[in-house]
Short mmCIF file of C-alpha atoms in Angstrom, two decimals:
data_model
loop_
_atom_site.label_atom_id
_atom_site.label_comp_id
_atom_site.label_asym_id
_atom_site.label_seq_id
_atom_site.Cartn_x
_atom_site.Cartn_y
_atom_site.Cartn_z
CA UNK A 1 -2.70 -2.17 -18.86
CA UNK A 2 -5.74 -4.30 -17.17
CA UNK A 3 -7.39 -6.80 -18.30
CA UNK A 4 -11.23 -5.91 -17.49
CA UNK A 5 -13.85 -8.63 -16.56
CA UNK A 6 -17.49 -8.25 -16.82
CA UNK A 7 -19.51 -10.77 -14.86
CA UNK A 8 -23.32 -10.39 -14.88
CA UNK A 9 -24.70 -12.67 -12.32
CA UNK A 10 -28.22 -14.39 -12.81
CA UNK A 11 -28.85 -17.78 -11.18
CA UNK A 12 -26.48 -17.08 -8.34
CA UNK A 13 -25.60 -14.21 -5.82
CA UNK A 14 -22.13 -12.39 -5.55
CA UNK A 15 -21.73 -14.19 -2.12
CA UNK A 16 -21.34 -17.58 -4.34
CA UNK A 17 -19.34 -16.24 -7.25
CA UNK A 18 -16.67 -13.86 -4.90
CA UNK A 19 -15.29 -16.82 -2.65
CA UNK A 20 -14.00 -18.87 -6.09
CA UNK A 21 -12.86 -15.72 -7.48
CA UNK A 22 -10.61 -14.44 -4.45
CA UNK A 23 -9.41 -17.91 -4.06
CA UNK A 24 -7.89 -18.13 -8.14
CA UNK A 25 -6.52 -14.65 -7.52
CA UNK A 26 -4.54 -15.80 -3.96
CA UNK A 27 -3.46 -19.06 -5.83
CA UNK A 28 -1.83 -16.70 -8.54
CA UNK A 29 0.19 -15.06 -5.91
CA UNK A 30 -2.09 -11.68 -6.55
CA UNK A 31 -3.69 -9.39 -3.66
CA UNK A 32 -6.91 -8.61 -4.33
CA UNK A 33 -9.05 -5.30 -3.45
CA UNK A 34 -13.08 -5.62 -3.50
CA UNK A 35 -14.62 -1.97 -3.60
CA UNK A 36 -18.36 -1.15 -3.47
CA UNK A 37 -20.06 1.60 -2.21
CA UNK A 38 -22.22 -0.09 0.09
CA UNK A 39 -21.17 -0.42 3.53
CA UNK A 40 -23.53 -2.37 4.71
CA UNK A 41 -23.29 -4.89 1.73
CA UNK A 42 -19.03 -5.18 2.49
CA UNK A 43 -20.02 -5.94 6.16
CA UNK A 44 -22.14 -9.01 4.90
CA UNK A 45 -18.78 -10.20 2.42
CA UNK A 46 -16.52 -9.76 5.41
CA UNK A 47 -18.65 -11.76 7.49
CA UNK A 48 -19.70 -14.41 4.20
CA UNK A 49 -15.55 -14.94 3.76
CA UNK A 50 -14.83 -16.13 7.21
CA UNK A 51 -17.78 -18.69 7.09
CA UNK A 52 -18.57 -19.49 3.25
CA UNK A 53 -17.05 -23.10 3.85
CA UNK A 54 -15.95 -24.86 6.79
CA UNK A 55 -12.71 -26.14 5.27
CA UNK A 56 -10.73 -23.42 4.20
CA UNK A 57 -9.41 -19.98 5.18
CA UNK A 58 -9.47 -16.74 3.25
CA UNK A 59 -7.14 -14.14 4.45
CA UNK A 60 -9.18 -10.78 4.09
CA UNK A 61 -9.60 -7.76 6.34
CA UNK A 62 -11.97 -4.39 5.64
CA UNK A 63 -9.96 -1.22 5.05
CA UNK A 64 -9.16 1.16 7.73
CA UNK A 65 -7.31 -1.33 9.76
CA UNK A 66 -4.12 -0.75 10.70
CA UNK A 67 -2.70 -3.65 8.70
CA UNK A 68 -4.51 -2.79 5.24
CA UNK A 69 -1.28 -3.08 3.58
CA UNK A 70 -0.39 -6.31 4.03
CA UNK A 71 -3.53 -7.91 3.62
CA UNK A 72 -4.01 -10.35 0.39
CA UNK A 73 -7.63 -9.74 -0.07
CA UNK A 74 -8.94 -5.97 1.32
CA UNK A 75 -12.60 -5.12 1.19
CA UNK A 76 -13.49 -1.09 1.27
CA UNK A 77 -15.46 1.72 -0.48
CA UNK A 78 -14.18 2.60 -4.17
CA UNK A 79 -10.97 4.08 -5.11
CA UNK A 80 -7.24 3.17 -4.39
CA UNK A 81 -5.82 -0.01 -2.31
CA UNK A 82 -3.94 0.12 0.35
CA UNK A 83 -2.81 -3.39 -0.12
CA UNK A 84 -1.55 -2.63 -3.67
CA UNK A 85 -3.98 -5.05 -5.49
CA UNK A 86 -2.93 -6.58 -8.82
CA UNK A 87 -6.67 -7.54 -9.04
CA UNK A 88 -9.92 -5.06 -8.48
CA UNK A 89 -13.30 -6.72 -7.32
CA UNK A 90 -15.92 -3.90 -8.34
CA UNK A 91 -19.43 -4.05 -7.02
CA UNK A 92 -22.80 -3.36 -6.63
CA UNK A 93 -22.42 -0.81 -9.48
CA UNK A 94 -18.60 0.59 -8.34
CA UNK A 95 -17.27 2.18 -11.24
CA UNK A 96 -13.52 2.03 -12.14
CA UNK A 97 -11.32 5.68 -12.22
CA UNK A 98 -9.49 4.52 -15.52
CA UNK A 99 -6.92 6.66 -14.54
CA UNK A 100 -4.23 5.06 -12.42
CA UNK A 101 -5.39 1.23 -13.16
CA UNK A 102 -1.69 0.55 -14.24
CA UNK A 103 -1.02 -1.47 -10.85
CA UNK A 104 -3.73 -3.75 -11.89
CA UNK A 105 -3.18 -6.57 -13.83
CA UNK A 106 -7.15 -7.38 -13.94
CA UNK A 107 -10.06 -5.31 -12.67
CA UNK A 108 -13.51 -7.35 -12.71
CA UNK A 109 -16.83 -5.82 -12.50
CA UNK A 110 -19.54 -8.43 -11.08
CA UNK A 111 -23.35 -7.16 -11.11
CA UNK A 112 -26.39 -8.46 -10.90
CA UNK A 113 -28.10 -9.24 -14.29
CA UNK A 114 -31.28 -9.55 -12.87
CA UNK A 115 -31.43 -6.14 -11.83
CA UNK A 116 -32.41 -3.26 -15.02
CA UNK A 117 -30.29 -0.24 -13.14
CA UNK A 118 -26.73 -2.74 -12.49
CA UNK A 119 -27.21 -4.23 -16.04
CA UNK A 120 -27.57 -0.76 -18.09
CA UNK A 121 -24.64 0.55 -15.43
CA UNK A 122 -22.33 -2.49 -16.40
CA UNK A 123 -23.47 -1.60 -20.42
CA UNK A 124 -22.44 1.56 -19.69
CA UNK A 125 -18.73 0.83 -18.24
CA UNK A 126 -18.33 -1.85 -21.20
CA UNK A 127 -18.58 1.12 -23.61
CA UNK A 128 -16.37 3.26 -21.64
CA UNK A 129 -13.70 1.10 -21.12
CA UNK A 130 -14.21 -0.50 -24.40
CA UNK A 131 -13.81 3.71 -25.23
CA UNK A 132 -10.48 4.05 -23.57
CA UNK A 133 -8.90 0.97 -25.56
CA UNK A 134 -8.69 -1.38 -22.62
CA UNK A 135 -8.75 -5.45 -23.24
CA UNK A 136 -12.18 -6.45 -22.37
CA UNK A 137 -14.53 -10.01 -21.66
CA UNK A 138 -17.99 -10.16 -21.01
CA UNK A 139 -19.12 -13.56 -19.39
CA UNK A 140 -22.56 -14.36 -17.92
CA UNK A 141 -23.75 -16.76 -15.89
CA UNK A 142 -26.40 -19.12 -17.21
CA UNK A 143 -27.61 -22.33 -16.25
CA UNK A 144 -24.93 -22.93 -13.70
CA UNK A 145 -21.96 -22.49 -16.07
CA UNK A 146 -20.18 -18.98 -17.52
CA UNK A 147 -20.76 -18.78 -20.85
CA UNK A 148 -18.96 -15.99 -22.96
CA UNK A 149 -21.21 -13.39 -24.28
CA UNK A 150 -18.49 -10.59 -26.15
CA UNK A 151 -14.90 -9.61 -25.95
CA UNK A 152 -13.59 -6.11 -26.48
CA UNK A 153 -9.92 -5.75 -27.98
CA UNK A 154 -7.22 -3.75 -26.29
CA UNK A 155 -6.60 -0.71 -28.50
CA UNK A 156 -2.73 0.79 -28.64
#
């Protein structure tokens, strides 16, 4: 059963939280899938991970290619990886299927705390996976450090 990761955003952009968060997940061994239903906005990430910092390299690909499976960090629209992910990147308001999460060992939902729609949509996934008896951990971003804000308990 995933562990489930709320990260609200509000002195930074995804673009400066995703890089750190991809590279913890690759040191861990894990491959990681990033799902939003924006298009456009994975275009941008794809882009953002090949250029974020001169010194290092992020393995990553957007899905459809031809390789998706092997890939350590795949970037596509909502619903299941091709590249098995033991960690789920949800965002821009993606909303888990908490059916099927089993393959997951963490599934982190990152959204924008400045914006009223992606904070009441995040409130509303912390109840429903809260709901379904999943482990949960709120953090926000404040000030330039993550601060805690609630945990939910797993429920067996």
């Amino acid at each position: 059963m995933p562990e489930f990761l709320f990260y609200q955003l509000t002195d930074s952009p995804l673009e400066a939280l995703l890089p750190a968060l991809l590279e913890k997940a690759i040191g861990q061994g894990w491959r990681v899938a990033v799902q939003g239903p924006d298009a456009a906005r994975l275009d941008f990430l794809d882009a953002h991970l090949w250029t974020y910092k001169k010194e290092s390299f992020l393995p990553h690909a957007q899905a459809g290619g031809a390789h998706d499976a092997a890939q350590p960090v795949l970037l596509g629209p909502v619903g299941a990886a091709a590249n098995k992910a033991e960690m789920l990147v949800l965002i821009d308001g993606g909303a888990p299927d908490l059916t099927g999460l089993e393959a997951h060992e963490r599934v982190c939902i990152v959204f924008d705390g400045n914006d009223a729609d992606m904070l009441n949509s995040a409130r509303a996934q912390w109840r429903t996976v809260s709901a379904a008896g999943f482990a949960a951990v709120y953090w926000a971003r404040e000030d330039g450090r993550w601060q805690q804000k609630a945990t939910s308990s797993a429920k067996t």
